[in-house]
Amino acid sequence: NAGVTQTPKFQVLKTGQSMTLQCAQDMNHEYMSWYRQDPGMGLRLIHYSVGAGITDQGEVPNGYNVSRSTTEDFPLRLLSAAPSQTSVYFCASRTAGGGSFYEQYFGPGTRLTVT
Amino acid sequence: RKEVEQDPGPFNVPEGATVAFNCTYSNSASQSFFWYRQDCRKEPKLLMSVYSSGNEDGRFTAQLNRASQYISLLIRDSKLSDSATYLCVVRMDSSYKLIFGSGTRLLVRP
């Protein structure tokens, strides 16, 4: 199992450019989510999905779009990059179960710089 | 007020020391609690869940105090490899979302 994979690992964008961060998981998890991590701010939820075809906004959704056409893939689109979107982005997945199944598995992260 | 608050540290301790971190949460409806570990420039990984009666996993002990709305993590006999950032995580009932604290940094020196 590869777990949760993310591409690219690093990206530099100019203000106004758009791009898609890729995320895939091979654990057949229902739940997937995107976080951004900034110094002193912790992990903040951008968007999440509870299954194919179902997405919802998290804490900081502005400037980002998501879609979930398959269980495995959950891409994050930056519509028009801004310097405030410079951050480390983590994709995560977990099963729908409770108890210890709330363990989230994270991808290795994408380090994005917007100039 | 942040939903989950942690002392950012760093806590700088010698090998073999015992160190404890606290984390407070603001929503009394919170139902599930976890500690995640994050190494420098890596993704977070689950360290342990926190149960109402408290629980141990080797050198790590987690406690929950619902009345005062805080959880704690105790690390005994610290190792150099324990150096990392420890994230407190809370889930409210009937919610998918996990709320992450901003982390407490631990440095264990030789």
CSV table of C-alpha atoms in Angstrom, one decimal:
chain,number,residue,atom,x,y,z
A,1,ASN,CA,0.0,0.0,0.0
A,2,ALA,CA,1.3,3.5,-0.9
A,3,GLY,CA,-1.1,5.1,1.6
A,4,VAL,CA,-1.8,8.7,0.8
A,5,THR,CA,0.3,10.2,-2.0
A,6,GLN,CA,0.6,13.9,-3.0
A,7,THR,CA,2.1,15.6,-6.0
A,8,PRO,CA,4.0,17.8,-6.5
A,9,LYS,CA,6.2,17.9,-3.4
A,10,PHE,CA,7.3,21.5,-4.1
A,11,GLN,CA,5.8,24.2,-6.3
A,12,VAL,CA,6.4,27.9,-7.0
A,13,LEU,CA,3.7,29.9,-8.6
A,14,LYS,CA,3.3,33.5,-9.6
A,15,THR,CA,0.4,35.5,-8.3
A,16,GLY,CA,-2.7,34.9,-10.5
A,17,GLN,CA,-1.6,31.5,-11.8
A,18,SER,CA,-3.8,28.5,-11.2
A,19,MET,CA,-2.8,24.9,-10.4
A,20,THR,CA,-4.1,21.6,-9.1
A,21,LEU,CA,-2.5,19.7,-6.2
A,22,GLN,CA,-3.1,16.0,-6.6
A,23,CYS,CA,-4.0,13.6,-3.8
A,24,ALA,CA,-4.7,9.9,-4.0
A,25,GLN,CA,-5.2,7.1,-1.4
A,26,ASP,CA,-5.3,3.3,-1.9
A,27,MET,CA,-6.9,2.4,1.4
A,28,ASN,CA,-10.5,2.7,0.2
A,29,HIS,CA,-11.2,5.4,2.8
A,30,GLU,CA,-14.5,7.2,2.6
A,31,TYR,CA,-13.3,10.5,4.1
A,32,MET,CA,-10.6,12.7,2.6
A,33,SER,CA,-9.6,16.2,3.4
A,34,TRP,CA,-7.2,19.0,2.7
A,35,TYR,CA,-5.4,21.1,5.3
A,36,ARG,CA,-3.0,23.9,5.1
A,37,GLN,CA,-0.3,24.4,7.8
A,38,ASP,CA,1.2,27.8,8.6
A,39,PRO,CA,3.6,28.7,11.4
A,40,GLY,CA,1.8,29.2,14.7
A,41,MET,CA,-1.6,28.4,13.1
A,42,GLY,CA,-1.7,24.7,13.2
A,43,LEU,CA,-3.5,22.6,10.6
A,44,ARG,CA,-6.6,24.3,9.2
A,45,LEU,CA,-9.2,22.5,7.2
A,46,ILE,CA,-9.8,23.8,3.7
A,47,HIS,CA,-12.3,21.3,2.2
A,48,TYR,CA,-13.3,17.8,2.9
A,49,SER,CA,-15.3,14.9,1.3
A,50,VAL,CA,-17.3,12.1,3.0
A,51,GLY,CA,-17.5,10.1,-0.2
A,52,ALA,CA,-17.4,10.2,-4.0
A,53,GLY,CA,-19.5,13.1,-5.3
A,54,ILE,CA,-19.8,14.8,-1.9
A,55,THR,CA,-17.7,17.7,-0.8
A,56,ASP,CA,-18.0,20.4,1.8
A,57,GLN,CA,-16.2,23.5,3.0
A,58,GLY,CA,-13.9,23.6,5.9
A,59,GLU,CA,-12.5,26.5,7.9
A,60,VAL,CA,-10.6,28.3,5.2
A,61,PRO,CA,-12.2,27.4,1.8
A,62,ASN,CA,-11.8,30.7,-0.1
A,63,GLY,CA,-9.6,30.5,-3.2
A,64,TYR,CA,-9.8,26.8,-3.4
A,65,ASN,CA,-12.0,24.2,-5.2
A,66,VAL,CA,-12.3,20.5,-4.8
A,67,SER,CA,-14.1,17.6,-6.5
A,68,ARG,CA,-14.3,13.9,-5.7
A,69,SER,CA,-15.2,11.9,-8.7
A,70,THR,CA,-13.7,8.6,-7.3
A,71,THR,CA,-13.0,7.2,-3.9
A,72,GLU,CA,-9.3,7.3,-4.5
A,73,ASP,CA,-8.7,10.9,-5.7
A,74,PHE,CA,-9.3,14.3,-4.2
A,75,PRO,CA,-7.6,17.1,-6.1
A,76,LEU,CA,-7.3,20.6,-4.7
A,77,ARG,CA,-7.5,23.5,-7.2
A,78,LEU,CA,-6.1,26.9,-6.6
A,79,LEU,CA,-8.1,29.3,-8.8
A,80,SER,CA,-5.9,32.4,-8.8
A,81,ALA,CA,-2.9,32.0,-6.6
A,82,ALA,CA,-2.1,34.8,-4.0
A,83,PRO,CA,0.9,35.2,-1.7
A,84,SER,CA,-1.4,34.5,1.2
A,85,GLN,CA,-1.7,30.9,-0.1
A,86,THR,CA,2.0,30.3,0.5
A,87,SER,CA,1.8,27.3,2.8
A,88,VAL,CA,2.3,23.6,3.3
A,89,TYR,CA,-0.7,21.6,2.1
A,90,PHE,CA,-1.5,18.2,3.5
A,91,CYS,CA,-4.1,15.7,2.2
A,92,ALA,CA,-5.5,13.2,4.6
A,93,SER,CA,-7.9,10.3,4.6
A,94,ARG,CA,-9.6,8.0,7.1
A,95,THR,CA,-12.4,5.4,7.3
A,96,ALA,CA,-15.9,6.4,8.2
A,97,GLY,CA,-15.8,4.3,11.4
A,98,GLY,CA,-15.5,5.5,15.0
A,99,GLY,CA,-13.3,4.9,18.0
A,100,SER,CA,-9.7,4.4,16.9
A,101,PHE,CA,-10.8,4.6,13.3
A,102,TYR,CA,-10.6,8.3,13.6
A,103,GLU,CA,-6.9,8.0,12.9
A,104,GLN,CA,-6.2,10.2,9.9
A,105,TYR,CA,-3.5,9.2,7.5
A,106,PHE,CA,-1.6,12.2,6.0
A,107,GLY,CA,0.2,12.5,2.7
A,108,PRO,CA,3.8,13.9,2.7
A,109,GLY,CA,2.7,17.4,1.9
A,110,THR,CA,3.1,19.9,-0.9
A,111,ARG,CA,5.2,23.0,-0.1
A,112,LEU,CA,3.7,25.9,-2.2
A,113,THR,CA,5.3,29.3,-2.6
A,114,VAL,CA,3.4,32.1,-4.4
A,115,THR,CA,5.5,35.1,-5.4
B,1,ARG,CA,-10.3,32.1,21.5
B,2,LYS,CA,-8.8,29.2,19.6
B,3,GLU,CA,-10.8,25.9,19.9
B,4,VAL,CA,-7.7,24.0,20.8
B,5,GLU,CA,-4.8,25.7,22.6
B,6,GLN,CA,-1.3,24.5,23.3
B,7,ASP,CA,1.9,26.0,24.7
B,8,PRO,CA,4.1,26.2,21.6
B,9,GLY,CA,7.3,25.6,23.6
B,10,PRO,CA,9.9,24.6,22.8
B,11,PHE,CA,10.4,22.4,25.8
B,12,ASN,CA,14.1,21.7,26.0
B,13,VAL,CA,14.9,18.7,28.2
B,14,PRO,CA,17.8,16.3,28.8
B,15,GLU,CA,17.7,12.6,27.8
B,16,GLY,CA,16.0,10.6,30.5
B,17,ALA,CA,13.8,13.5,31.7
B,18,THR,CA,10.1,13.3,32.2
B,19,VAL,CA,8.1,16.0,30.4
B,20,ALA,CA,4.4,16.9,30.3
B,21,PHE,CA,2.3,18.9,27.8
B,22,ASN,CA,-1.2,20.2,28.4
B,23,CYS,CA,-3.8,21.1,25.8
B,24,THR,CA,-7.1,22.9,26.5
B,25,TYR,CA,-10.2,22.8,24.3
B,26,SER,CA,-13.1,25.3,24.3
B,27,ASN,CA,-16.0,23.2,23.2
B,28,SER,CA,-17.6,21.0,26.0
B,29,ALA,CA,-19.3,18.9,23.3
B,30,SER,CA,-15.9,17.6,22.2
B,31,GLN,CA,-16.0,13.8,22.3
B,32,SER,CA,-12.7,12.3,20.9
B,33,PHE,CA,-9.2,13.3,21.7
B,34,PHE,CA,-5.8,12.4,20.2
B,35,TRP,CA,-2.2,13.2,20.3
B,36,TYR,CA,-0.4,13.4,16.9
B,37,ARG,CA,3.4,13.6,16.4
B,38,GLN,CA,4.9,15.7,13.6
B,39,ASP,CA,8.6,15.5,12.8
B,40,CYS,CA,10.3,18.4,11.2
B,41,ARG,CA,9.1,18.9,7.6
B,42,LYS,CA,7.1,15.7,7.7
B,43,GLU,CA,3.4,14.8,7.9
B,44,PRO,CA,1.6,14.4,11.2
B,45,LYS,CA,1.1,10.8,12.5
B,46,LEU,CA,-1.2,9.5,15.2
B,47,LEU,CA,0.7,8.9,18.5
B,48,MET,CA,-2.2,7.8,20.6
B,49,SER,CA,-5.9,8.3,21.3
B,50,VAL,CA,-6.9,9.7,24.7
B,51,TYR,CA,-9.5,7.7,26.6
B,52,SER,CA,-11.7,9.0,29.5
B,53,SER,CA,-9.9,6.8,32.0
B,54,GLY,CA,-6.5,7.7,30.8
B,55,ASN,CA,-4.2,5.4,28.9
B,56,GLU,CA,-0.6,4.4,28.6
B,57,ASP,CA,1.5,3.3,25.6
B,58,GLY,CA,5.0,2.4,26.8
B,59,ARG,CA,6.7,5.6,28.0
B,60,PHE,CA,3.7,7.8,26.9
B,61,THR,CA,0.7,8.5,29.2
B,62,ALA,CA,-2.4,10.5,28.1
B,63,GLN,CA,-5.0,11.9,30.5
B,64,LEU,CA,-8.3,13.6,29.9
B,65,ASN,CA,-10.0,16.0,32.3
B,66,ARG,CA,-13.4,16.8,31.0
B,67,ALA,CA,-14.4,19.0,33.9
B,68,SER,CA,-11.5,21.4,33.2
B,69,GLN,CA,-11.5,20.7,29.5
B,70,TYR,CA,-7.9,19.7,29.0
B,71,ILE,CA,-5.8,16.7,27.9
B,72,SER,CA,-2.3,16.0,28.8
B,73,LEU,CA,0.6,13.9,27.5
B,74,LEU,CA,3.4,12.7,29.7
B,75,ILE,CA,6.6,11.3,28.3
B,76,ARG,CA,8.9,9.4,30.6
B,77,ASP,CA,12.6,8.6,30.1
B,78,SER,CA,12.8,11.0,27.1
B,79,LYS,CA,14.8,9.8,24.1
B,80,LEU,CA,16.6,11.9,21.5
B,81,SER,CA,14.1,10.4,19.0
B,82,ASP,CA,11.2,12.0,20.9
B,83,SER,CA,12.2,15.4,19.6
B,84,ALA,CA,9.2,16.5,17.5
B,85,THR,CA,6.1,18.7,17.6
B,86,TYR,CA,3.2,17.2,19.4
B,87,LEU,CA,-0.3,18.1,18.1
B,88,CYS,CA,-3.4,18.0,20.3
B,89,VAL,CA,-6.5,17.0,18.3
B,90,VAL,CA,-10.1,17.1,19.2
B,91,ARG,CA,-13.3,15.9,17.5
B,92,MET,CA,-16.8,17.1,18.4
B,93,ASP,CA,-19.7,14.6,18.5
B,94,SER,CA,-21.4,14.0,15.2
B,95,SER,CA,-18.8,15.9,13.4
B,96,TYR,CA,-16.4,14.6,10.8
B,97,LYS,CA,-13.9,17.4,11.5
B,98,LEU,CA,-10.8,17.1,13.6
B,99,ILE,CA,-9.6,20.3,15.2
B,100,PHE,CA,-5.8,20.5,15.5
B,101,GLY,CA,-3.9,22.6,18.0
B,102,SER,CA,-0.8,24.4,16.7
B,103,GLY,CA,1.5,22.1,18.5
B,104,THR,CA,4.1,21.9,21.2
B,105,ARG,CA,7.7,21.5,20.2
B,106,LEU,CA,9.9,19.2,22.2
B,107,LEU,CA,13.7,19.2,22.0
B,108,VAL,CA,15.5,16.4,23.8
B,109,ARG,CA,19.2,17.0,24.2
B,110,PRO,CA,22.0,14.5,24.9
